[in-house]
Tab-separated table of C-alpha atoms in Angstrom:
chain	number	residue	atom	x	y	z
C	1	MET	CA	26.494	-7.277	-2.726
C	2	ASN	CA	27.072	-5.310	0.503
C	3	GLU	CA	24.837	-2.545	-0.816
C	4	ILE	CA	22.022	-5.037	-1.451
C	5	ILE	CA	22.383	-6.577	2.019
C	6	GLN	CA	22.303	-3.116	3.625
C	7	ALA	CA	19.201	-2.169	1.617
C	8	ILE	CA	17.432	-5.377	2.694
C	9	ALA	CA	18.370	-4.745	6.346
C	10	VAL	CA	16.937	-1.210	6.200
C	11	TYR	CA	13.776	-1.998	4.234
C	12	ALA	CA	12.843	-5.435	5.618
C	13	ILE	CA	10.863	-4.301	8.677
C	14	PRO	CA	9.064	-1.365	6.965
C	15	VAL	CA	8.082	-3.538	3.983
C	16	ILE	CA	6.816	-6.400	6.160
C	17	PHE	CA	4.732	-4.030	8.291
C	18	ALA	CA	3.481	-2.120	5.224
C	19	ILE	CA	2.251	-5.279	3.510
C	20	THR	CA	0.897	-6.999	6.626
C	21	LEU	CA	-1.138	-4.072	7.937
C	22	HIS	CA	-2.352	-3.169	4.443
C	23	GLU	CA	-3.846	-6.623	3.900
C	24	ALA	CA	-5.125	-6.942	7.475
C	25	ALA	CA	-6.877	-3.569	7.081
C	26	HIS	CA	-8.769	-4.863	4.047
C	27	ALA	CA	-9.839	-7.930	6.033
C	28	TYR	CA	-10.914	-5.863	9.038
C	29	ALA	CA	-12.928	-3.414	6.913
C	30	ALA	CA	-14.626	-6.268	5.052
C	31	LYS	CA	-15.652	-7.901	8.353
C	32	TYR	CA	-16.859	-4.556	9.707
C	33	PHE	CA	-19.161	-4.142	6.694
C	34	GLY	CA	-20.497	-7.708	6.840
C	35	ASP	CA	-18.144	-10.017	4.912
C	36	ASN	CA	-16.389	-12.614	7.093
C	37	THR	CA	-14.589	-14.337	4.189
C	38	ALA	CA	-11.131	-12.949	4.954
C	39	TYR	CA	-11.647	-13.359	8.699
C	40	ALA	CA	-12.605	-17.024	8.265
C	41	ALA	CA	-9.509	-17.538	6.098
C	42	GLY	CA	-7.274	-16.176	8.868
C	43	ARG	CA	-6.317	-13.044	6.938
C	44	MET	CA	-7.437	-10.553	9.598
C	45	SER	CA	-4.076	-11.104	11.208
C	46	MET	CA	-0.908	-9.237	12.118
C	47	ASN	CA	1.125	-12.326	11.268
C	48	PRO	CA	3.164	-11.459	8.124
C	49	ILE	CA	3.371	-15.118	7.098
C	50	ARG	CA	-0.373	-15.124	6.406
C	51	HIS	CA	-0.004	-12.298	3.879
C	52	ILE	CA	3.424	-12.731	2.276
C	53	ASP	CA	3.616	-14.336	-1.151
C	54	PRO	CA	7.081	-15.952	-1.567
C	55	ILE	CA	7.291	-14.884	-5.207
C	56	GLY	CA	5.502	-11.548	-5.250
C	57	THR	CA	6.609	-10.225	-1.861
C	58	ILE	CA	10.177	-11.504	-1.660
C	59	ALA	CA	11.700	-12.922	-4.835
C	60	LEU	CA	10.238	-10.518	-7.409
C	61	PRO	CA	11.072	-7.236	-5.600
C	62	VAL	CA	14.630	-8.396	-4.823
C	63	LEU	CA	15.275	-9.506	-8.409
C	64	MET	CA	13.813	-6.314	-9.813
C	65	TYR	CA	15.895	-4.227	-7.398
C	66	ILE	CA	19.013	-5.975	-8.687
C	67	PHE	CA	18.260	-6.066	-12.405
C	68	THR	CA	15.831	-3.234	-13.182
C	69	PRO	CA	15.465	0.492	-12.468
C	70	PHE	CA	12.101	-0.051	-10.734
C	71	VAL	CA	10.667	-2.378	-8.097
C	72	PHE	CA	7.312	-4.124	-8.185
C	73	GLY	CA	5.771	-6.654	-5.834
C	74	TYR	CA	2.540	-7.926	-4.350
C	75	ALA	CA	1.119	-9.847	-1.396
C	76	LYS	CA	-1.460	-12.618	-1.320
C	77	PRO	CA	-4.772	-11.026	-2.256
C	78	VAL	CA	-7.249	-10.904	0.618
C	79	PRO	CA	-10.339	-12.986	-0.216
C	80	ILE	CA	-13.318	-10.627	-0.153
C	81	ASP	CA	-16.852	-11.416	-1.301
C	82	PHE	CA	-18.224	-7.967	-2.055
C	83	GLY	CA	-21.689	-9.486	-2.477
C	84	LYS	CA	-21.748	-10.194	1.265
C	85	LEU	CA	-21.260	-6.555	2.221
C	86	ARG	CA	-24.382	-4.889	3.594
C	87	ASN	CA	-24.219	-2.275	0.836
C	88	PRO	CA	-21.797	-3.709	-1.766
C	89	LYS	CA	-21.713	-0.789	-4.207
C	90	LYS	CA	-20.999	1.820	-1.551
C	91	GLN	CA	-18.950	-0.169	0.956
C	92	MET	CA	-16.616	-1.653	-1.665
C	93	ALA	CA	-14.864	1.731	-1.705
C	94	TRP	CA	-14.321	1.736	2.056
C	95	VAL	CA	-12.977	-1.820	2.062
C	96	ALA	CA	-10.598	-0.919	-0.770
C	97	PHE	CA	-9.503	2.374	0.821
C	98	ALA	CA	-8.721	0.687	4.160
C	99	GLY	CA	-5.473	-0.747	2.747
C	100	PRO	CA	-3.937	2.489	1.414
C	101	MET	CA	-5.174	4.372	4.461
C	102	SER	CA	-3.268	1.959	6.701
C	103	ASN	CA	-0.127	2.801	4.705
C	104	PHE	CA	-0.681	6.523	5.187
C	105	ILE	CA	-1.110	5.972	8.928
C	106	MET	CA	2.100	3.921	9.012
C	107	ALA	CA	3.982	6.670	7.157
C	108	PHE	CA	2.743	9.032	9.857
C	109	GLY	CA	3.851	6.573	12.555
C	110	TRP	CA	7.361	6.236	11.124
C	111	SER	CA	7.622	10.039	10.940
C	112	ILE	CA	6.682	10.346	14.613
C	113	PHE	CA	9.152	7.580	15.465
C	114	ALA	CA	11.948	9.586	13.828
C	115	LEU	CA	10.921	12.730	15.730
C	116	LEU	CA	10.897	10.840	19.033
C	117	MET	CA	14.368	9.414	18.374
C	118	SER	CA	15.652	12.905	17.676
C	119	ALA	CA	13.946	14.277	20.804
C	120	PHE	CA	15.568	11.588	22.949
C	121	GLY	CA	18.985	12.220	21.435
C	122	VAL	CA	19.412	9.017	19.445
C	123	THR	CA	22.481	9.428	17.238
C	124	GLU	CA	22.781	5.976	15.649
C	125	ALA	CA	22.123	6.318	11.883
C	126	PHE	CA	20.505	2.923	11.272
C	127	PRO	CA	17.130	3.508	13.021
C	128	TYR	CA	16.769	6.827	11.192
C	129	LYS	CA	17.347	5.049	7.886
C	130	VAL	CA	14.696	2.479	8.820
C	131	ALA	CA	12.235	5.240	9.726
C	132	GLN	CA	12.981	7.052	6.460
C	133	ALA	CA	12.449	3.792	4.582
C	134	GLY	CA	9.167	3.312	6.458
C	135	VAL	CA	7.891	6.705	5.314
C	136	PHE	CA	9.049	6.137	1.729
C	137	VAL	CA	7.677	2.589	1.408
C	138	ASN	CA	4.278	3.470	2.824
C	139	ILE	CA	3.861	6.600	0.704
C	140	LEU	CA	4.861	4.513	-2.303
C	141	MET	CA	2.315	1.815	-1.416
C	142	PHE	CA	-0.375	4.425	-0.816
C	143	VAL	CA	0.179	6.123	-4.148
C	144	PHE	CA	0.597	2.872	-6.092
C	145	ASN	CA	-2.510	1.216	-4.674
C	146	MET	CA	-4.608	4.321	-5.293
C	147	LEU	CA	-3.904	4.028	-9.023
C	148	PRO	CA	-7.432	3.818	-10.505
C	149	ILE	CA	-6.886	0.542	-12.351
C	150	PRO	CA	-8.668	-2.601	-11.123
C	151	PRO	CA	-7.800	-4.804	-9.295
C	152	LEU	CA	-5.757	-2.159	-7.436
C	153	ASP	CA	-7.575	-0.427	-4.587
C	154	GLY	CA	-7.982	2.765	-6.578
C	155	GLY	CA	-9.702	0.760	-9.293
C	156	ARG	CA	-12.114	-0.721	-6.729
C	157	ILE	CA	-12.856	2.756	-5.408
C	158	MET	CA	-13.470	4.039	-8.933
C	159	THR	CA	-15.801	1.118	-9.634
C	160	SER	CA	-17.685	1.906	-6.435
C	161	ILE	CA	-18.284	5.582	-7.195
C	162	LEU	CA	-19.129	5.266	-10.892
C	163	PRO	CA	-22.773	4.859	-11.964
C	164	HIS	CA	-23.819	1.209	-12.259
C	165	LYS	CA	-23.503	0.866	-16.042
C	166	LEU	CA	-20.111	2.571	-16.185
C	167	ALA	CA	-18.962	0.664	-13.099
C	168	TYR	CA	-19.800	-2.661	-14.759
C	169	LYS	CA	-17.845	-1.733	-17.886
C	170	TYR	CA	-14.932	-0.373	-15.862
C	171	ALA	CA	-14.720	-3.533	-13.750
C	172	ARG	CA	-14.218	-5.581	-16.912
C	173	ILE	CA	-10.700	-4.119	-17.147
C	174	GLU	CA	-9.664	-6.169	-14.097
C	175	PRO	CA	-8.286	-9.275	-15.892
C	176	TYR	CA	-5.903	-6.982	-17.797
C	177	GLY	CA	-5.059	-4.667	-14.894
C	178	LEU	CA	-1.732	-6.274	-13.991
C	179	PHE	CA	-0.544	-6.126	-17.609
C	180	ILE	CA	-1.579	-2.465	-17.835
C	181	VAL	CA	0.404	-1.662	-14.680
C	182	ILE	CA	3.494	-3.503	-15.944
C	183	GLY	CA	3.218	-1.681	-19.260
C	184	LEU	CA	3.019	1.683	-17.490
C	185	LEU	CA	6.127	0.778	-15.487
C	186	VAL	CA	8.112	-0.466	-18.476
C	187	PHE	CA	7.350	2.602	-20.586
C	188	LYS	CA	7.904	4.935	-17.604
C	189	LEU	CA	4.400	6.352	-17.886
C	190	MET	CA	3.781	5.679	-14.206
C	191	ASP	CA	5.776	8.827	-13.403
C	192	TYR	CA	2.776	10.890	-14.517
C	193	TRP	CA	0.859	9.350	-11.612
C	194	PHE	CA	3.606	8.904	-9.025
C	195	MET	CA	5.187	12.353	-9.247
C	196	PRO	CA	2.124	14.540	-8.547
C	197	MET	CA	0.397	12.038	-6.237
C	198	GLY	CA	3.599	11.363	-4.308
C	199	ALA	CA	4.195	15.088	-3.830
C	200	LEU	CA	0.576	15.650	-2.752
C	201	THR	CA	0.689	12.733	-0.303
C	202	GLY	CA	3.988	13.960	1.119
C	203	LYS	CA	2.569	17.446	1.692
C	204	LEU	CA	-0.536	16.011	3.354
C	205	LEU	CA	1.648	13.880	5.620
C	206	SER	CA	3.737	16.940	6.523
C	207	LEU	CA	0.571	18.766	7.616
C	208	PHE	CA	-0.298	15.961	10.029
C	209	VAL	CA	3.264	15.717	11.343
C	210	ALA	CA	3.819	19.483	11.728
C	211	PRO	CA	2.188	19.865	15.193
C	212	PHE	CA	4.305	16.999	16.564
C	213	ARG	CA	7.430	18.490	15.012
C	214	LEU	CA	6.741	21.749	16.852
C	215	LEU	CA	6.022	19.880	20.074
C	216	LEU	CA	9.080	17.622	19.940
C	217	GLY	CA	11.467	19.934	18.131
């Protein structure tokens, strides 16, 4: 029980920020490209309560952490009417990519936070664990959401870049997307996506952090 409480204490803030900014980024990008649906619904907000789903964001991840070898969760989907975008086919990709990109930026931010703590001589272990969790959670969210299965962001991006006929057929997978993802998790096939993409994302993050590490080291 103590281990679970400690894990929640370390991961709570990174997870809340990761989910909140991810969803808010979708809403902001949609408004930027002409769709005010999410903005009108109050989802272009930094308030976590507007984005957290009690089951998908809290209960499900905690239960899966306790009883399963993997963790899965979700936030309230941001309402987006792609038909209201100025160029729906093209701009759908940018709206979708805004969420994962916010996670990559947050992973970068947590990395810089850890470097600053080290530069200022912070020795307390807890904030370093939180920063490490922030990097891990956001890389995980980036890689997971870029999985090219609709309705995940990667699936939206794939639909956007495919030719119209293929895009229409590909989008029809969406009602089954969640079941496909769960199946990949259960049969441990997701490793074939997470391992290479996680490593690639980590290396890309290291490239961005490297100048600051030299400066603050």
